[in-house]
Short mmCIF file of C-alpha atoms in Angstrom, two decimals:
data_model
loop_
_atom_site.label_atom_id
_atom_site.label_comp_id
_atom_site.label_asym_id
_atom_site.label_seq_id
_atom_site.Cartn_x
_atom_site.Cartn_y
_atom_site.Cartn_z
CA MET A 1 166.91 -84.44 -40.28
CA THR A 2 168.40 -87.47 -41.97
CA ALA A 3 166.40 -90.53 -42.95
CA THR A 4 168.17 -92.35 -40.14
CA ALA A 5 167.06 -89.76 -37.63
CA GLU A 6 163.48 -89.86 -38.80
CA GLY A 7 163.36 -93.61 -38.53
CA ALA A 8 164.80 -93.68 -35.05
CA ARG A 9 162.32 -91.22 -33.67
CA ARG A 10 159.54 -93.53 -34.78
CA ALA A 11 160.92 -96.46 -32.85
CA PRO A 12 158.22 -98.31 -30.93
CA GLY A 13 158.26 -99.05 -27.23
CA GLU A 14 159.01 -96.99 -24.17
CA GLY A 15 162.43 -95.86 -25.26
CA PRO A 16 165.87 -97.38 -25.58
CA PRO A 17 168.03 -98.52 -22.66
CA ARG A 18 170.17 -95.49 -21.81
CA ASP A 19 173.51 -97.30 -21.59
CA ALA A 20 172.96 -99.13 -24.87
CA ALA A 21 171.95 -95.95 -26.68
CA LEU A 22 175.00 -94.16 -25.29
CA ALA A 23 177.26 -97.04 -26.31
CA LEU A 24 176.06 -97.06 -29.91
CA GLY A 25 175.97 -93.26 -30.08
CA ASP A 26 179.42 -92.83 -28.60
CA ASP A 27 180.90 -95.36 -31.03
CA ALA A 28 179.55 -93.32 -33.92
CA LEU A 29 180.47 -89.94 -32.44
CA VAL A 30 184.06 -90.81 -31.59
CA LEU A 31 184.80 -92.55 -34.89
CA SER A 32 183.21 -89.65 -36.76
CA HIS A 33 185.61 -87.28 -35.04
CA ARG A 34 188.59 -89.50 -35.79
CA LEU A 35 187.68 -89.68 -39.48
CA GLY A 36 187.12 -85.93 -39.52
CA GLU A 37 190.75 -85.51 -38.53
CA TRP A 38 191.63 -86.60 -42.08
CA ALA A 39 190.12 -83.41 -43.50
CA GLY A 40 192.82 -81.77 -45.60
CA ARG A 41 195.18 -84.72 -45.14
CA ALA A 42 193.70 -87.58 -47.17
CA PRO A 43 196.01 -89.09 -49.81
CA VAL A 44 193.76 -88.16 -52.76
CA LEU A 45 190.84 -85.80 -53.22
CA GLU A 46 188.36 -88.60 -53.85
CA GLU A 47 189.32 -90.21 -50.56
CA GLU A 48 188.98 -86.88 -48.78
CA VAL A 49 185.33 -86.82 -49.85
CA ALA A 50 184.73 -90.49 -49.04
CA LEU A 51 186.10 -90.25 -45.49
CA ALA A 52 184.18 -87.03 -44.89
CA ASN A 53 180.95 -88.66 -46.05
CA ILE A 54 181.48 -91.65 -43.76
CA ALA A 55 182.21 -89.28 -40.88
CA LEU A 56 178.99 -87.38 -41.57
CA ASP A 57 176.96 -90.60 -41.71
CA LEU A 58 178.34 -91.59 -38.33
CA LEU A 59 177.72 -88.13 -36.91
CA GLY A 60 174.10 -88.39 -38.03
CA GLN A 61 173.76 -91.74 -36.27
CA ALA A 62 175.35 -90.29 -33.13
CA ARG A 63 172.97 -87.33 -33.06
CA VAL A 64 169.95 -89.62 -33.26
CA LEU A 65 171.14 -92.04 -30.62
CA LEU A 66 172.26 -89.39 -28.14
CA SER A 67 169.11 -87.35 -28.59
CA LEU A 68 167.06 -90.42 -27.70
CA VAL A 69 168.40 -90.29 -24.15
CA GLY A 70 169.23 -86.63 -23.55
CA ASP A 71 170.51 -83.37 -25.01
CA GLU A 72 172.87 -84.35 -27.81
CA ASP A 73 175.16 -81.33 -27.34
CA GLU A 74 175.49 -81.81 -23.61
CA LEU A 75 176.19 -85.50 -24.05
CA ALA A 76 178.79 -84.88 -26.74
CA TYR A 77 180.56 -81.82 -25.36
CA LEU A 78 180.05 -81.71 -21.59
CA ARG A 79 180.57 -85.28 -20.44
CA GLU A 80 183.80 -86.26 -18.79
CA GLU A 81 186.01 -88.94 -20.31
CA ARG A 82 184.87 -91.69 -17.95
CA ALA A 83 181.22 -91.14 -18.91
CA PHE A 84 181.75 -92.15 -22.54
CA ARG A 85 180.76 -95.72 -23.41
CA ASN A 86 182.46 -96.14 -26.81
CA LEU A 87 184.64 -99.08 -27.74
CA GLN A 88 188.35 -98.55 -27.34
CA LEU A 89 188.78 -99.59 -30.99
CA VAL A 90 187.13 -96.45 -32.37
CA GLU A 91 189.13 -94.07 -30.19
CA GLN A 92 192.48 -95.29 -31.49
CA PRO A 93 194.42 -92.57 -33.36
CA ASN A 94 194.30 -92.56 -37.14
CA GLY A 95 197.93 -93.53 -37.66
CA ASP A 96 198.75 -93.84 -41.34
CA PHE A 97 196.11 -94.46 -44.01
CA ALA A 98 196.40 -98.24 -43.71
CA HIS A 99 195.82 -98.01 -39.97
CA THR A 100 192.65 -95.97 -40.51
CA ILE A 101 191.38 -98.41 -43.14
CA VAL A 102 191.94 -101.49 -40.98
CA ARG A 103 190.25 -99.81 -38.01
CA GLN A 104 187.35 -99.02 -40.32
CA LEU A 105 187.20 -102.59 -41.62
CA PHE A 106 187.11 -104.04 -38.12
CA PHE A 107 184.48 -101.60 -36.84
CA SER A 108 182.20 -101.32 -39.88
CA THR A 109 182.04 -105.11 -40.21
CA TYR A 110 180.93 -105.32 -36.58
CA GLN A 111 178.49 -102.42 -36.94
CA HIS A 112 176.97 -103.83 -40.14
CA LEU A 113 176.37 -107.25 -38.59
CA LEU A 114 174.99 -105.66 -35.42
CA TYR A 115 172.60 -103.29 -37.16
CA ALA A 116 171.36 -106.06 -39.45
CA ARG A 117 170.40 -108.06 -36.37
CA LEU A 118 168.84 -105.09 -34.57
CA ALA A 119 166.81 -104.29 -37.67
CA ALA A 120 165.45 -107.84 -37.77
CA VAL A 121 163.92 -107.81 -34.27
CA ASP A 122 161.25 -105.66 -32.69
CA GLY A 123 163.06 -103.42 -30.24
CA PRO A 124 164.03 -99.86 -29.40
CA PHE A 125 166.69 -99.68 -32.12
CA THR A 126 164.80 -101.42 -34.93
CA ALA A 127 163.93 -98.36 -36.98
CA LEU A 128 167.33 -96.73 -36.55
CA ALA A 129 169.15 -99.93 -37.48
CA ALA A 130 166.96 -100.51 -40.54
CA LYS A 131 167.99 -97.12 -41.90
CA ALA A 132 171.61 -97.08 -40.74
CA VAL A 133 172.48 -100.55 -42.01
CA LYS A 134 172.36 -99.24 -45.57
CA GLU A 135 174.91 -96.54 -44.78
CA VAL A 136 177.11 -98.95 -42.88
CA ALA A 137 177.09 -101.42 -45.76
CA TYR A 138 178.81 -98.73 -47.84
CA HIS A 139 181.33 -98.05 -45.05
CA ARG A 140 182.21 -101.73 -44.85
CA ASP A 141 182.52 -102.07 -48.61
CA HIS A 142 184.77 -98.99 -48.77
CA ALA A 143 187.06 -100.42 -46.09
CA GLU A 144 187.09 -103.85 -47.74
CA GLN A 145 188.06 -102.51 -51.15
CA TRP A 146 190.89 -100.45 -49.69
CA THR A 147 192.10 -103.36 -47.59
CA LEU A 148 192.32 -105.49 -50.73
CA ARG A 149 194.20 -102.76 -52.61
CA LEU A 150 196.66 -102.11 -49.80
CA GLY A 151 197.20 -105.70 -48.75
CA ASP A 152 197.67 -106.96 -52.29
CA GLY A 153 199.52 -103.83 -53.39
CA THR A 154 203.16 -102.91 -52.95
CA ASP A 155 205.48 -104.44 -50.36
CA GLU A 156 205.26 -101.18 -48.43
CA SER A 157 201.45 -101.00 -48.44
CA ARG A 158 201.18 -104.65 -47.47
CA ARG A 159 203.70 -104.19 -44.63
CA ARG A 160 201.84 -101.20 -43.23
CA THR A 161 198.43 -102.88 -43.51
CA GLN A 162 199.69 -106.02 -41.81
CA ARG A 163 201.19 -103.88 -39.04
CA ALA A 164 197.82 -102.17 -38.57
CA CYS A 165 196.06 -105.53 -38.30
CA GLU A 166 198.51 -106.69 -35.67
CA GLY A 167 198.26 -103.46 -33.70
CA LEU A 168 194.46 -103.27 -33.63
CA TRP A 169 193.72 -106.97 -33.19
CA ARG A 170 193.70 -106.86 -29.40
CA PHE A 171 190.83 -104.34 -29.48
CA THR A 172 188.53 -106.58 -31.53
CA GLY A 173 187.18 -108.77 -28.73
CA GLU A 174 185.49 -105.96 -26.81
CA PRO A 175 182.54 -105.35 -29.19
CA PHE A 176 181.13 -108.81 -28.47
CA ARG A 177 181.24 -108.76 -24.69
CA PRO A 178 177.88 -108.79 -22.88
CA PHE A 179 176.33 -105.36 -22.47
CA PRO A 180 172.99 -104.56 -20.81
CA GLY A 181 170.15 -103.95 -23.22
CA LEU A 182 172.23 -104.72 -26.27
CA MET A 183 174.22 -107.91 -26.34
CA GLY A 184 174.56 -111.12 -24.39
CA PRO A 185 174.01 -114.87 -24.47
CA ALA A 186 171.12 -116.03 -26.63
CA ALA A 187 169.53 -117.70 -23.62
CA ALA A 188 169.39 -114.38 -21.76
CA GLY A 189 166.85 -112.99 -24.22
CA THR A 190 168.96 -110.00 -25.25
CA ALA A 191 168.59 -108.48 -28.67
CA VAL A 192 171.86 -109.82 -30.04
CA ASP A 193 173.69 -113.08 -29.39
CA GLY A 194 177.27 -111.88 -28.90
CA ALA A 195 178.87 -115.26 -29.60
CA ALA A 196 177.08 -115.70 -32.94
CA LEU A 197 177.84 -112.10 -33.92
CA GLU A 198 181.51 -112.60 -33.11
CA ALA A 199 181.69 -115.79 -35.17
CA ASP A 200 180.21 -113.99 -38.18
CA TRP A 201 182.58 -111.04 -37.70
CA LEU A 202 185.62 -113.28 -37.54
CA ALA A 203 184.57 -115.19 -40.67
CA SER A 204 183.98 -111.98 -42.62
CA VAL A 205 187.21 -110.27 -41.56
CA THR A 206 189.24 -113.42 -42.14
CA ASP A 207 187.83 -113.70 -45.65
CA VAL A 208 188.81 -110.11 -46.50
CA MET A 209 192.28 -110.45 -45.01
CA THR A 210 192.90 -113.72 -46.82
CA ARG A 211 191.93 -112.22 -50.17
CA ALA A 212 194.18 -109.25 -49.37
CA THR A 213 197.08 -111.68 -48.79
CA LEU A 214 197.26 -110.57 -45.18
CA ALA A 215 197.91 -112.94 -42.30
CA VAL A 216 195.24 -113.12 -39.62
CA PRO A 217 196.97 -112.07 -36.37
CA GLU A 218 197.65 -114.84 -33.87
CA GLY A 219 197.38 -112.59 -30.83
CA PRO A 220 194.46 -112.89 -28.39
CA ARG A 221 191.24 -110.96 -28.86
CA SER A 222 189.91 -111.60 -25.36
CA GLY A 223 191.40 -112.29 -21.96
CA GLY A 224 193.99 -110.66 -19.78
CA TRP A 225 196.36 -109.67 -22.57
CA THR A 226 193.83 -107.78 -24.62
CA ALA A 227 192.45 -104.25 -24.39
CA GLY A 228 188.88 -103.18 -24.15
CA ALA A 229 186.91 -101.65 -21.31
CA GLY A 230 185.55 -98.62 -23.11
CA ARG A 231 181.97 -99.72 -22.46
CA GLN A 232 182.77 -99.43 -18.75
CA GLY A 233 184.26 -95.94 -19.16
CA ILE A 234 187.90 -97.00 -19.16
CA HIS A 235 189.68 -95.43 -22.11
CA THR A 236 193.14 -95.41 -23.63
CA GLU A 237 195.55 -92.52 -23.22
CA PRO A 238 194.95 -90.92 -26.67
CA PHE A 239 191.23 -90.61 -25.96
CA GLY A 240 191.75 -87.86 -23.38
CA ARG A 241 193.49 -85.63 -25.92
CA MET A 242 190.83 -86.33 -28.51
CA ILE A 243 187.99 -85.43 -26.15
CA ALA A 244 189.78 -82.25 -25.06
CA GLU A 245 190.07 -81.15 -28.68
CA MET A 246 186.51 -82.15 -29.56
CA GLN A 247 185.00 -80.31 -26.58
CA HIS A 248 187.30 -77.29 -26.53
CA LEU A 249 185.15 -74.84 -28.51
CA HIS A 250 181.89 -75.69 -26.78
CA ARG A 251 183.44 -75.48 -23.31
CA SER A 252 185.29 -72.24 -24.11
CA HIS A 253 182.20 -70.48 -25.45
CA PRO A 254 179.15 -71.95 -23.70
CA GLY A 255 175.90 -71.07 -25.39
CA ALA A 256 177.61 -69.58 -28.42
CA SER A 257 175.95 -69.87 -31.82
CA TRP A 258 177.07 -69.17 -35.38
#
């Protein structure tokens, strides 16, 4: 068991809200799988190891969170697509390396800010967040350093990184929408003030993009022209193929063991 897992199982209280635990766990599980798709394909050996380590960290978080509310294997491998509560951002295909890095920057910045807040209050996710925030700080730093290298690199790397920012921008409003047991207006007494979290996220991401000589996209992040209903079980078209691949072995050989 990882340190994160041990901490989470010691969390005080009567147990976490099921939907919130699924949301956080599904974010980690789905992004872990996406990063795992880079195995054998990363641009350099060092990056192969780095992406694999991040994927394993996220998988560890997912196992803890899902096991808090049910059987982790059943929740990962036997749920239908509409039962997953992950953000649409994390289910987006890897694309090229720049696309993966920008997705990682957007998500890990959000996750780091979120876990720092959850660790600072007494709640069902306090212990987990206190452990996981250290891992996520590394994920965010890794994404930031690569964003700086790619954005301030060659014309080609900058073009691809800017294209990734533009393409993923419309998914970045969803993480801050109200969600039961996790996020909402400060006055509602929820664990995290979504508006304040979003302001901090935007400031942090803008700072990294500016230093990387990238333009902050002008497109909307919320409203009718944006994407994002993963928390409600509505997912994008690539997610179905990803889930089918992820669940194929378990569904084909139920009860099998190594």
